[in-house]
XYZ file of C-alpha atoms in Angstrom:
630
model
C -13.623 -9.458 1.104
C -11.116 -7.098 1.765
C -7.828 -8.141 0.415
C -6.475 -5.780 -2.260
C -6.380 -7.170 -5.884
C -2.567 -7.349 -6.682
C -1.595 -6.807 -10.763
C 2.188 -7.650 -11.804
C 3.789 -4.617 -13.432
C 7.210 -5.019 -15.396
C 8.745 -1.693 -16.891
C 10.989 -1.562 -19.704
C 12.848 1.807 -19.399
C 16.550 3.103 -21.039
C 19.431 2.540 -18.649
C 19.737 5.902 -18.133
C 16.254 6.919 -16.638
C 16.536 3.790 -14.088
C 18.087 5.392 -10.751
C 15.365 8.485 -11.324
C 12.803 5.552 -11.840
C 13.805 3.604 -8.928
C 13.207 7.087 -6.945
C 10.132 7.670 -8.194
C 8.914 4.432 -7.064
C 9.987 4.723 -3.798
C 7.991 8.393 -3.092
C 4.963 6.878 -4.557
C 5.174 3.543 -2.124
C 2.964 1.497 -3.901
C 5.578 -0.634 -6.465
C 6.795 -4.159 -4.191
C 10.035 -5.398 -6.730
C 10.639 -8.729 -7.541
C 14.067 -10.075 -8.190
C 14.134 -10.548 -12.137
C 16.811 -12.744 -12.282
C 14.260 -15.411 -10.480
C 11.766 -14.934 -13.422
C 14.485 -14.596 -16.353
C 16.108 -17.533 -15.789
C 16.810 -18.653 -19.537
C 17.420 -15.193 -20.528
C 20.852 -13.322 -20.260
C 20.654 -10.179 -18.276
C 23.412 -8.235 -16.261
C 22.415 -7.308 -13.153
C 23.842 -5.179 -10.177
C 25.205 -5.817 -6.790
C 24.129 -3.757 -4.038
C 26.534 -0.666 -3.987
C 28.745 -1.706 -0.914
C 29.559 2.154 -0.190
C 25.771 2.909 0.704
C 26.194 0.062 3.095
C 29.290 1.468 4.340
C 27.723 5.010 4.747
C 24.646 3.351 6.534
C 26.673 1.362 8.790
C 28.506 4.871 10.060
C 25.385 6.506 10.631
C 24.181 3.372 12.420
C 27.475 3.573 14.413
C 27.369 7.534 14.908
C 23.351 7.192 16.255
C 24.473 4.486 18.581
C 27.049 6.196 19.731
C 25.182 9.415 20.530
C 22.262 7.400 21.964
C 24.182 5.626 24.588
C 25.897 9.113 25.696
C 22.195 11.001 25.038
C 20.251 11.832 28.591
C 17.614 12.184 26.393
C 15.359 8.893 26.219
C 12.692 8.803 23.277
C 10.379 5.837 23.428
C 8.058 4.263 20.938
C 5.296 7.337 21.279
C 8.114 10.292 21.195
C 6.439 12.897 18.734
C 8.180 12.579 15.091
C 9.822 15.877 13.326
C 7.661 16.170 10.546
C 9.284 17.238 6.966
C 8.319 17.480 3.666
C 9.438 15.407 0.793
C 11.485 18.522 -0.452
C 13.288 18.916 2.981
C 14.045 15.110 3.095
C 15.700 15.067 -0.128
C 17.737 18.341 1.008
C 18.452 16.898 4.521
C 22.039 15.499 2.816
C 23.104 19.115 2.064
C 22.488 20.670 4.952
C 23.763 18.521 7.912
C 27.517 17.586 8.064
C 26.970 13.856 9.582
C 30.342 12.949 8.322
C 32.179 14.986 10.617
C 29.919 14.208 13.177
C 31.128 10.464 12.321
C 34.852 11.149 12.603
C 34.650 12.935 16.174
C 32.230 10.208 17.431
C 34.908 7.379 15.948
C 37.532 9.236 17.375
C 36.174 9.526 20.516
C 35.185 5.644 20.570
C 38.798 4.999 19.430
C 40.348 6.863 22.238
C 37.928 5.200 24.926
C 38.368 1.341 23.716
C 42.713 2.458 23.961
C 42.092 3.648 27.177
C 39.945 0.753 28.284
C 42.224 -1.366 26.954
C 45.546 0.229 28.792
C 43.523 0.367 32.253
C 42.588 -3.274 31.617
C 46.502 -4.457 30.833
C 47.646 -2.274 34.084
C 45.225 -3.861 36.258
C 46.917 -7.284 34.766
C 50.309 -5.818 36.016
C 49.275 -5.079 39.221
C 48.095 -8.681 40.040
C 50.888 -10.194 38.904
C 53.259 -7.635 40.497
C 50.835 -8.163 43.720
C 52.577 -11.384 43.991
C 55.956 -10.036 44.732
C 55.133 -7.004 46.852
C 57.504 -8.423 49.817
C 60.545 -7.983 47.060
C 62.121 -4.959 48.739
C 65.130 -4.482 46.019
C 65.178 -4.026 42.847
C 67.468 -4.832 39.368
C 68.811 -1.831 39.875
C 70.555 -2.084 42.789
C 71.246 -6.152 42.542
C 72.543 -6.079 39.224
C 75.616 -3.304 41.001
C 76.956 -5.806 43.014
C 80.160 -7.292 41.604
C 80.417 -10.423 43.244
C 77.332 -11.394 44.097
C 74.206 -13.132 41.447
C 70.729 -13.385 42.348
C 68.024 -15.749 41.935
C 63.715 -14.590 41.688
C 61.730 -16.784 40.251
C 59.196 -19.910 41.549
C 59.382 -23.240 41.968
C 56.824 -25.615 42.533
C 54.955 -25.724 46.126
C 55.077 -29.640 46.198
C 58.865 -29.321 46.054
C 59.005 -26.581 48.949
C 60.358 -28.435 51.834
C 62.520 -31.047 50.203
C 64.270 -28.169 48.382
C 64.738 -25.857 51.761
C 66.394 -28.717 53.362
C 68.630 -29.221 50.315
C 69.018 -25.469 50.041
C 70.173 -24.680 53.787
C 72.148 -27.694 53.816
C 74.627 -27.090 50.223
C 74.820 -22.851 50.691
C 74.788 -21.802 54.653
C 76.332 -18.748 53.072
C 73.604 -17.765 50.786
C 71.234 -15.475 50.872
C 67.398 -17.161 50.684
C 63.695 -15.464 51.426
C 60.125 -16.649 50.236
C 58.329 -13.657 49.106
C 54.720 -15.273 48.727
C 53.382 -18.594 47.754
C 50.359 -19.067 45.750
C 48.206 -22.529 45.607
C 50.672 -24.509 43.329
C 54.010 -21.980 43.042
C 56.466 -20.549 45.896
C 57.953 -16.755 45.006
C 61.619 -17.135 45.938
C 64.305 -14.572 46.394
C 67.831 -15.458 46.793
C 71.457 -14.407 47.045
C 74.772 -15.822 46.232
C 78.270 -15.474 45.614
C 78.997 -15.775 41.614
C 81.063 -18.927 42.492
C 78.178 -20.957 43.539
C 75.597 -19.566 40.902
C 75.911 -22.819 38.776
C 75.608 -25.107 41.828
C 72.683 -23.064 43.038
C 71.370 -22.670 39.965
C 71.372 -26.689 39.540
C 69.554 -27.281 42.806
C 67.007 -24.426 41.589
C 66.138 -26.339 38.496
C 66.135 -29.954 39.725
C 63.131 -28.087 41.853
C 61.236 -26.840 38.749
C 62.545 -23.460 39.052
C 60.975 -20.327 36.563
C 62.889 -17.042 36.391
C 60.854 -14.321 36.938
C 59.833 -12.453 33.808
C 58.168 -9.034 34.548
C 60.274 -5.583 34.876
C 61.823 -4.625 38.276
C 63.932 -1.786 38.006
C 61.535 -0.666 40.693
C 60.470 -2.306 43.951
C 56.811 -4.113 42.942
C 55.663 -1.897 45.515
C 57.100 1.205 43.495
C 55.631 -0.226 40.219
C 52.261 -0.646 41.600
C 52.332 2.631 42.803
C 53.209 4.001 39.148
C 50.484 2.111 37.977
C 48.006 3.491 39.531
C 48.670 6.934 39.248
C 48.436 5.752 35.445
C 45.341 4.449 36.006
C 43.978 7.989 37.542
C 45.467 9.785 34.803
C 43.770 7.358 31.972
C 40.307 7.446 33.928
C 40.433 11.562 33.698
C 41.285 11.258 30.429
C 38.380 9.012 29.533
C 35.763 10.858 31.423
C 37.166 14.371 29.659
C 36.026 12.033 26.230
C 32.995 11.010 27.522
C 31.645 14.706 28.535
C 32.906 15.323 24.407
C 30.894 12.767 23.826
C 28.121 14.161 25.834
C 28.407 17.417 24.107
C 28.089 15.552 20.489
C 24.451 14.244 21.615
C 23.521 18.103 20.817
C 23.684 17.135 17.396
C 21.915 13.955 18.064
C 18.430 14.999 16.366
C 20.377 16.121 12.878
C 21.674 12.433 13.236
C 18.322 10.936 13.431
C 17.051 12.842 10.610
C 20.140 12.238 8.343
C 19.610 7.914 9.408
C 16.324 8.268 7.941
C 17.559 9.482 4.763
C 20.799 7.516 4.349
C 18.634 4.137 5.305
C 16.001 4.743 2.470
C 19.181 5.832 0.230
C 20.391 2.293 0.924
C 16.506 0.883 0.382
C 17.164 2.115 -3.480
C 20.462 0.694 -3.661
C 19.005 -2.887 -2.735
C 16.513 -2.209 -5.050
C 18.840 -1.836 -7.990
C 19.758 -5.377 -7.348
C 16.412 -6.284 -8.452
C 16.864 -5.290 -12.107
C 18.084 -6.782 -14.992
C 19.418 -5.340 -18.327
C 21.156 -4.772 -21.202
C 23.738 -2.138 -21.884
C 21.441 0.438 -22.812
C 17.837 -0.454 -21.298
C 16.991 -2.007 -17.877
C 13.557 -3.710 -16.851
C 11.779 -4.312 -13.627
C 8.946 -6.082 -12.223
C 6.961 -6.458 -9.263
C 3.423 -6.343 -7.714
C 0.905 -3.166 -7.505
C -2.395 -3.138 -5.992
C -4.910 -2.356 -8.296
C -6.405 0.408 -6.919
C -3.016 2.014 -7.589
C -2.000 1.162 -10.897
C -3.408 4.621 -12.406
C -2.202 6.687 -10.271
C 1.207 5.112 -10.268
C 1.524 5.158 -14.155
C 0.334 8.364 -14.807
C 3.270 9.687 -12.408
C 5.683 7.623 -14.347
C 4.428 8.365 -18.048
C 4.439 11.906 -16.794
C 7.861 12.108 -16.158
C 9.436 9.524 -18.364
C 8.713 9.313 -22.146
C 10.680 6.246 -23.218
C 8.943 4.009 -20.876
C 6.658 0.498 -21.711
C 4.773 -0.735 -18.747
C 2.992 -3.750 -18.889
C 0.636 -4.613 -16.236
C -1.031 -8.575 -16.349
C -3.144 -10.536 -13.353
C 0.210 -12.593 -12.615
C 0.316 -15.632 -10.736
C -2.285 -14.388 -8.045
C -1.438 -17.276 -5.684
C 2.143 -15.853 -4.990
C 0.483 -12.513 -4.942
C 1.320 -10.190 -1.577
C -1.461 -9.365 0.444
C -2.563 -6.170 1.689
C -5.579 -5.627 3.246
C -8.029 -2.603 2.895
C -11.229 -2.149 4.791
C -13.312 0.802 6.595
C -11.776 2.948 9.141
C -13.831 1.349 11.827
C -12.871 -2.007 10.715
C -9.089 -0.938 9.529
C -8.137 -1.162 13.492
C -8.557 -5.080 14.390
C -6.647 -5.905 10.674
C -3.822 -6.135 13.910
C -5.977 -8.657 15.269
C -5.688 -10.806 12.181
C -2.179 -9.884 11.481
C -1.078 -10.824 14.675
C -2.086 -14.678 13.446
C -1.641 -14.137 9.845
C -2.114 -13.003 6.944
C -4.981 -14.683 4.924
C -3.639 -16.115 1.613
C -5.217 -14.386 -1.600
C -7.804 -17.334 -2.321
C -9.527 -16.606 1.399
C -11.575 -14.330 3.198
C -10.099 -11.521 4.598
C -11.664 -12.240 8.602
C -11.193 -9.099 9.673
C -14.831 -7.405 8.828
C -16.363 -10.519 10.456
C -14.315 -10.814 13.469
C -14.765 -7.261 14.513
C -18.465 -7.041 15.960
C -17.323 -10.134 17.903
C -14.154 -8.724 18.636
C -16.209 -5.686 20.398
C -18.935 -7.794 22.102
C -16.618 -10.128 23.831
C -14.064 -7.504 25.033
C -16.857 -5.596 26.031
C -18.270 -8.369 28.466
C -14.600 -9.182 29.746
C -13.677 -5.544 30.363
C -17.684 -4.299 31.787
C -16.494 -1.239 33.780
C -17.401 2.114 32.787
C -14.610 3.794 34.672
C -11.914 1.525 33.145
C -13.436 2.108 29.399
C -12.988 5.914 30.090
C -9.491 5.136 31.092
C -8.864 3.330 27.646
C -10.400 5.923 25.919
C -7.638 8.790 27.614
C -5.115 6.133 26.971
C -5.873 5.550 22.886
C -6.713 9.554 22.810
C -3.479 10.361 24.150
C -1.683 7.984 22.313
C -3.300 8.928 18.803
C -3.070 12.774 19.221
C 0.161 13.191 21.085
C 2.575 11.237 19.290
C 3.540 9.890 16.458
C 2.613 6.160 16.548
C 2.386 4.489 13.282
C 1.487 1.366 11.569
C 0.054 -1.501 13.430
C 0.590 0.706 16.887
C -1.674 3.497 15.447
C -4.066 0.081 14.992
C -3.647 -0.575 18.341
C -4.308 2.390 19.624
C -7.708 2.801 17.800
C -8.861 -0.674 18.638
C -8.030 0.200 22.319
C -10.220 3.579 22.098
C -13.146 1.379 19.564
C -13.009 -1.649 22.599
C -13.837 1.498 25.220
C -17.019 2.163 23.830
C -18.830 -1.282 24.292
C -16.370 -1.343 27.761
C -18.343 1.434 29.023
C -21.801 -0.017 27.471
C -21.535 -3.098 30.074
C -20.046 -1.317 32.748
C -23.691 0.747 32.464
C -25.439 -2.808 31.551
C -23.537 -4.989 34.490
C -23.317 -1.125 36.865
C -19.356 -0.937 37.244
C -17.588 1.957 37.993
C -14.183 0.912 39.212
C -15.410 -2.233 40.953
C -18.663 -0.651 42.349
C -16.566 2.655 44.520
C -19.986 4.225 43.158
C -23.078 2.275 42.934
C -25.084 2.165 40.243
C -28.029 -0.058 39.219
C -27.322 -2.267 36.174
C -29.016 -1.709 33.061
C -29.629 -5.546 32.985
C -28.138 -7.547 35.347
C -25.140 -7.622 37.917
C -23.158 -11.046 37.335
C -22.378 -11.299 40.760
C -25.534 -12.219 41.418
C -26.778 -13.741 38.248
C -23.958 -15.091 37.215
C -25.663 -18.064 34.970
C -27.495 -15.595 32.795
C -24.567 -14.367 32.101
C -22.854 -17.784 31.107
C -26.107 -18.509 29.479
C -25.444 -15.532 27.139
C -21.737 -16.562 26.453
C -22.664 -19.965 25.550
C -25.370 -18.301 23.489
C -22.957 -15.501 21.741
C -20.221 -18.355 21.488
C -22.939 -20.649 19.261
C -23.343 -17.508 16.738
C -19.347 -17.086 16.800
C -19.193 -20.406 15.676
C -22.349 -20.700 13.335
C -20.361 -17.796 11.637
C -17.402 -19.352 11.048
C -19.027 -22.335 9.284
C -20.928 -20.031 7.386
C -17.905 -17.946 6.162
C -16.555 -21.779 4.922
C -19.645 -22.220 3.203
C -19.254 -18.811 1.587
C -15.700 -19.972 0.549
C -17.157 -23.346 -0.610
C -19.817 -21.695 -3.013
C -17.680 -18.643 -4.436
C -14.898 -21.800 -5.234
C -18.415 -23.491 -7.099
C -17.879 -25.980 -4.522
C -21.450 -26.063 -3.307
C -21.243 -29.838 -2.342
C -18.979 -29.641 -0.490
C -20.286 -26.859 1.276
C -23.676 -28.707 2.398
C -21.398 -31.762 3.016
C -18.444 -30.004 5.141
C -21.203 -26.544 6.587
C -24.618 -27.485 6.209
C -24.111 -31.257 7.933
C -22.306 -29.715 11.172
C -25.031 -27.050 11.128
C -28.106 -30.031 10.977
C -26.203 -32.264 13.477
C -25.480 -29.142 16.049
C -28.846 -27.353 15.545
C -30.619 -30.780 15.706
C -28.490 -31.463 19.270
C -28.793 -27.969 20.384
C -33.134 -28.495 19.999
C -32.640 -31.660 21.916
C -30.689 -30.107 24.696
C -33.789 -27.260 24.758
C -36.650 -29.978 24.963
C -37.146 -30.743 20.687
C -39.255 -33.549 20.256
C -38.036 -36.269 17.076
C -38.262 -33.939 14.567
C -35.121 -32.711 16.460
C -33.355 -35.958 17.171
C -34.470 -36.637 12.982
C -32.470 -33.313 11.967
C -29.277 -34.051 14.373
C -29.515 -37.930 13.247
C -29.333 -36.432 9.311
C -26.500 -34.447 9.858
C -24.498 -36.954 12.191
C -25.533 -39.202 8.781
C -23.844 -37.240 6.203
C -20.395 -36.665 8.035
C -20.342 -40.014 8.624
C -20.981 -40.171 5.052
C -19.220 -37.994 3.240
C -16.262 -36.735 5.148
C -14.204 -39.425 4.540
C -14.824 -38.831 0.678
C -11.029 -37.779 -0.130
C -9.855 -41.220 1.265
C -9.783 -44.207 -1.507
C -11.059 -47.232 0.397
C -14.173 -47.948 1.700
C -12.972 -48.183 4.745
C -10.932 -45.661 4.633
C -14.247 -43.207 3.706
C -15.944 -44.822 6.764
C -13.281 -43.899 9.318
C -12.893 -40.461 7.642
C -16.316 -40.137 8.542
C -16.624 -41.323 12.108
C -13.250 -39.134 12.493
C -14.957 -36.368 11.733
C -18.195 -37.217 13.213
C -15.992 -37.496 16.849
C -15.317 -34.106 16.447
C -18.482 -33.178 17.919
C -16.959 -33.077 21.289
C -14.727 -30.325 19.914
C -17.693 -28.148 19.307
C -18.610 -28.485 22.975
C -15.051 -27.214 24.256
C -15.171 -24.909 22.185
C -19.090 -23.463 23.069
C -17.800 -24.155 26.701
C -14.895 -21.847 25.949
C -16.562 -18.569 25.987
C -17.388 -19.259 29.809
C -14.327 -16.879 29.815
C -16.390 -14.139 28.795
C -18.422 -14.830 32.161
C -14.941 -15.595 34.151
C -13.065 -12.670 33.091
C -15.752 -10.071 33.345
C -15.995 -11.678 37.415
C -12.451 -11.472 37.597
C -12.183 -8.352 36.969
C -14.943 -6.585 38.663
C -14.365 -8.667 42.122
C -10.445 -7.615 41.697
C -11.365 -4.315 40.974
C -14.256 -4.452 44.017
C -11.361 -6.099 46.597
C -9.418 -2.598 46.332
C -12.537 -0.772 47.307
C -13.369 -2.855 50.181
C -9.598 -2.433 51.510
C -10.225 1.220 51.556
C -13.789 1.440 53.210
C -11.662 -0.844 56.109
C -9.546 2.393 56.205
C -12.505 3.933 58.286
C -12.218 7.276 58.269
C -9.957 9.783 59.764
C -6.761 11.202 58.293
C -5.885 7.442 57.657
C -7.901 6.831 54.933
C -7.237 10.169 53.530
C -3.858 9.517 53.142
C -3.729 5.312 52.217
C -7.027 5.609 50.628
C -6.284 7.520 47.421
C -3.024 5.144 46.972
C -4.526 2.063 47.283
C -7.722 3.192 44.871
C -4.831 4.654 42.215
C -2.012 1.706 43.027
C -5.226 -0.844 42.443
C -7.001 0.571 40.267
C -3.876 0.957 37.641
C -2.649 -2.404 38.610
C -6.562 -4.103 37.815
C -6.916 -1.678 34.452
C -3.508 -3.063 33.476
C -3.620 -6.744 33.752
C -7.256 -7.010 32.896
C -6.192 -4.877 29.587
C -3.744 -7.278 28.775
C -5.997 -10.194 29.627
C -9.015 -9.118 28.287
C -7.187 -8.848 24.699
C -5.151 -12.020 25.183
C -8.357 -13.670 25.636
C -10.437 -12.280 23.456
C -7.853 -12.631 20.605
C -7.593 -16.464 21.834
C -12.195 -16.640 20.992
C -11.411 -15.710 17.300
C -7.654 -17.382 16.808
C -8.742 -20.821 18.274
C -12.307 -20.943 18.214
C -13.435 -18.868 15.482
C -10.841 -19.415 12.613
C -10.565 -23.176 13.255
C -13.567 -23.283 11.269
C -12.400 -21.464 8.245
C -9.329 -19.677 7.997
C -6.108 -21.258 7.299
C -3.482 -17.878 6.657
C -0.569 -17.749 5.803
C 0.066 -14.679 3.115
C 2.942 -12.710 2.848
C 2.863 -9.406 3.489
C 2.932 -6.430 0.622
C 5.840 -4.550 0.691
C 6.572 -1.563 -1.616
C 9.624 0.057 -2.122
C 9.194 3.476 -0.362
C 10.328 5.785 2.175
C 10.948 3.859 5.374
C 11.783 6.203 8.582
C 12.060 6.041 12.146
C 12.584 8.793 13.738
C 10.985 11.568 11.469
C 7.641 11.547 9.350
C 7.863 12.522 5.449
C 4.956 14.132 4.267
């Protein structure tokens, strides 16, 4: 019903008019390319490789925003206002802002941090290991002036310790010999001998396992480690003295966002030069345009270009991109459906259909007037006060459309924040009556369903399929009416209509299947399925649990504050609890409510008809974040 009618366009243009093409494309958004060379197969036609220096002058700005971000104390979030320029200023922003010194500053400065990161981090690696000789009192220095003396530092294994001390103390009385630490598997030895002995002590040393030491000590360890340190200081000054540069940078941080914008759609038209093929003087494109757009979009270009052929045809409609289009007050819950998928271009768009339903069941869940007011301050906020887009600026409407029938119940059910103020229901309060209110969900869930089939039979008829529409709709609706009448007191002309349609399924649903008994089973498969229409009527008994949920949540709060009493007590706890509740019930039933309702027309509803799975239209146009191009 509401899926946009997609024509292929392919342009023929001379070589020389394709980049200004390209742009024009992009500002009108409506043109999604197509890689030619997929199409072209048997045909010889040069194409292009995406120009690697608009990557590389994307991936700086990525870096330089980044970089600017994480040094920024200013946080935007998803609903920070946009900067708003026009096309003209966009186009300009290049020639105005110098991001490419920005770049180099902000590289520097990373440079600088990641060597003095770096340095800090091999220091601290020195210290530990010098840690382990911190006892060594001497250093190379003064050992290495001795004439007549040689020295030994180093380890030997700790397995080895006292079978080498006794071999030690017993061969060289006259040397010299001090453990300066030992470590889980290694003793740190220090000893002294005459230069006659050094071979015989060095022999003993290395029957042991012995290692040389091999870190510089023409300073005590202790000495060293204090050297280090003071380096350390020194480097962590240094790198907080580039951070606060860095800090000062983030000034420029909102030229930086604007400048992103335009180098990321700069690198958009790049990619899209990959998607056209040529010769060496003309170049041709195709892709999909909806059809509403195709005037509009060729006008532009025949305005501007004079050697151009455009040829539009219906194109494989199958592999067609979808894009929906319905009314404003439908346009909202398209997030609803997208959130599932997509419908492929042979179905029915759900969206129109789903949305009274949508509205109705939220609006039984939700049933508080106080917390529809609150959605409706929430969505009004949200859609005048920033800058949400897309399928958030959905969101946001659906949340201030669901408020209305919110409100309706909370007058019909008399909710206002869980009863704080009492008002008489409009129809009923569930608390009491609870089973009228299940009643109606059952009832409201029957419809829901009795929809769906019917949107199938639609589908059936438009595809001339009208056999298979009475066999595959009209059965189920004989065979659940007929049980349905039963269930209310019908007489035989009842159990005669339910016996029909439990005849036909059993019948004719096994049709597809080649064997006779193949058909049979087919049938009585599908006949079983019966007891799936009763979970799923039994299903919208949520509508009845959720709207109790949250009004006896919502009611709990209010009773914890009338225990307050009065007195200054429950002037000061009372307005926390009622806010801290209140927020806490408006939140998760919010979330719930939607999850749930969402769940009625994903599970219940479009397991009757809808299958999905389109692909998404996207044009080549102007893609920002952080500023809006008007």
């Amino acid at each position: 019903m509401a899926i946009v009618r997609m024509k292929k366009i392919s342009i023929v243009a001379p070589k020389e008019d394709r980049d200004g093409l390209l742009k024009l494309i992009q500002r009108l958004g409506t043109v999604q390319l197509i890689n030619i060379e997929e199409q072209l197969e048997d045909v010889e036609l040069k194409t292009e490789k995406v120009n690697s220096e608009a990557e590389y002058r994307y991936s700086k700005i990525k870096f330089t925003y980044e970089f600017l971000k994480a040094y920024s104390d200013v946080k935007k979030g998803l609903f920070t206002k946009k900067k708003v320029l026009s096309l003209e200023d966009f186009e300009n922003l290049n020639k105005h802002v110098n991001w490419e010194e920005i770049y180099e500053k902000c590289k520097s400065i990373e440079d600088e941090i990641n060597s003095v990161n770096s340095r800090i981090s091999k220091i601290e690696s020195q210290i530990i290991q010098y840690s382990d000789w911190i006892n060594l009192d001497v250093n190379l220095v003064i050992l290495e002036g001795l004439k007549n003396i040689s020295y030994f530092i180093g380890t030997i294994n700790k397995k080895f310790k006292d079978s080498f001390l006794l071999e030690f103390n017993e061969k060289f009385k006259d040397a010299y010999f001090e453990i300066i630490n030992e470590k889980q598997s290694d003793v740190n030895l220090f000893a002294i001998v005459h230069k006659n002995i050094y071979d015989e002590v060095f022999e003993v040393l290395k029957k042991y396992g012995y290692t040389k030491l091999n870190i510089e000590l023409d300073k005590t360890p202790s000495q060293k480690i204090d050297e280090f340190n003071s380096e350390i200081q020194a480097l962590k000054a240094r790198e907080n003295e580039l951070k606060l540069e860095a800090k000062k940078l983030t000034e420029k941080i909102d030229e930086v966002e604007s400048i992103y914008d335009y180098i990321y759609s700069e690198l958009l038209l790049e990619q899209a030069k990959a998607k056209v093929a040529g010769t060496n003087k003309t170049v041709i494109f195709t892709g999909w345009i909806p059809e509403n757009e195709v005037e509009k979009a060729t006008n532009a270009i025949y305005t501007k270009f004079r050697h151009i052929y455009i040829d539009l045809e219906d194109g494989d409609q199958e592999n067609a991109p979808v894009q929906l289009k319905n009314s404003w007050i439908v346009e909202p819950f398209e997030v609803v459906t997208s959130m599932y998928a997509l419908p492929k271009t042979n179905e029915v768009d759900p969206t129109p259909i789903l949305t009274p339903f949508f509205l109705l069941f939220f609006g039984m869940m939700m049933a508080d007037i106080g917390y529809g007011l609150m959605m409706m301050a929430v969505s009004i906020v949200l859609l005048k006060f920033t800058s949400v887009e897309g399928d958030l600026k959905k969101l946001a409407k659906l949340i201030l459309y669901c408020s209305f029938p919110t409100i309706l119940f909370g007058f019909l059910y008399g909710s206002f924040f869980g009863g704080i103020i009492p008002i008489t229901p409009l129809w009923l309060n569930p608390v009491d009556r609870p089973m009228d209110v299940l009643t109606f969900s059952i009832v409201f869930g029957l419809i829901h369903l009795y929809v769906g089939l019917g949107v199938k039979a639609y589908r059936l008829i438009r595809d001339g399929k009208v056999k298979d529409a009475f066999f595959d709709v009209g059965a189920w609706y004989l065979l659940l009416s007929g049980l349905i009448w039963m269930g209310l007191g019908g007489g035989n002309i009842a159990k005669i209509i339910a016996i029909l349609g439990a005849a036909i399924i059993l019948l004719t649903h096994g049709r597809e299947n080649k064997t006779i008994v193949g058909k049979f089973f087919g049938g009585f498969y599908s006949l079983y399925g019966v007891t799936g229409y009763l979970g799923d009527a039994l299903s919208y008994s949520r509508l009845l649990a959720l709207g109790l949920a949250s009004g006896l949540i919502g009611w709990s709060f209010n009773l914890l504050i009338e225990l307050l009493g009065g007195g200054i007590t429950a002037l000061i706890f009372g307005p926390i609890i009622f806010i801290a509740g209140h927020t806490f019930n408006f939140l998760i039933g919010l979330l719930g409510v939607y999850v749930h309702t969402s769940r009625l027309q994903y599970l219940e509803f479009f397991g009757k008809f809808y299958e999905g799975g389109g692909k998404a239209f996207e044009p080549l146009r102007i893609k920002t974040k952080f500023i809006k191009v008007e």
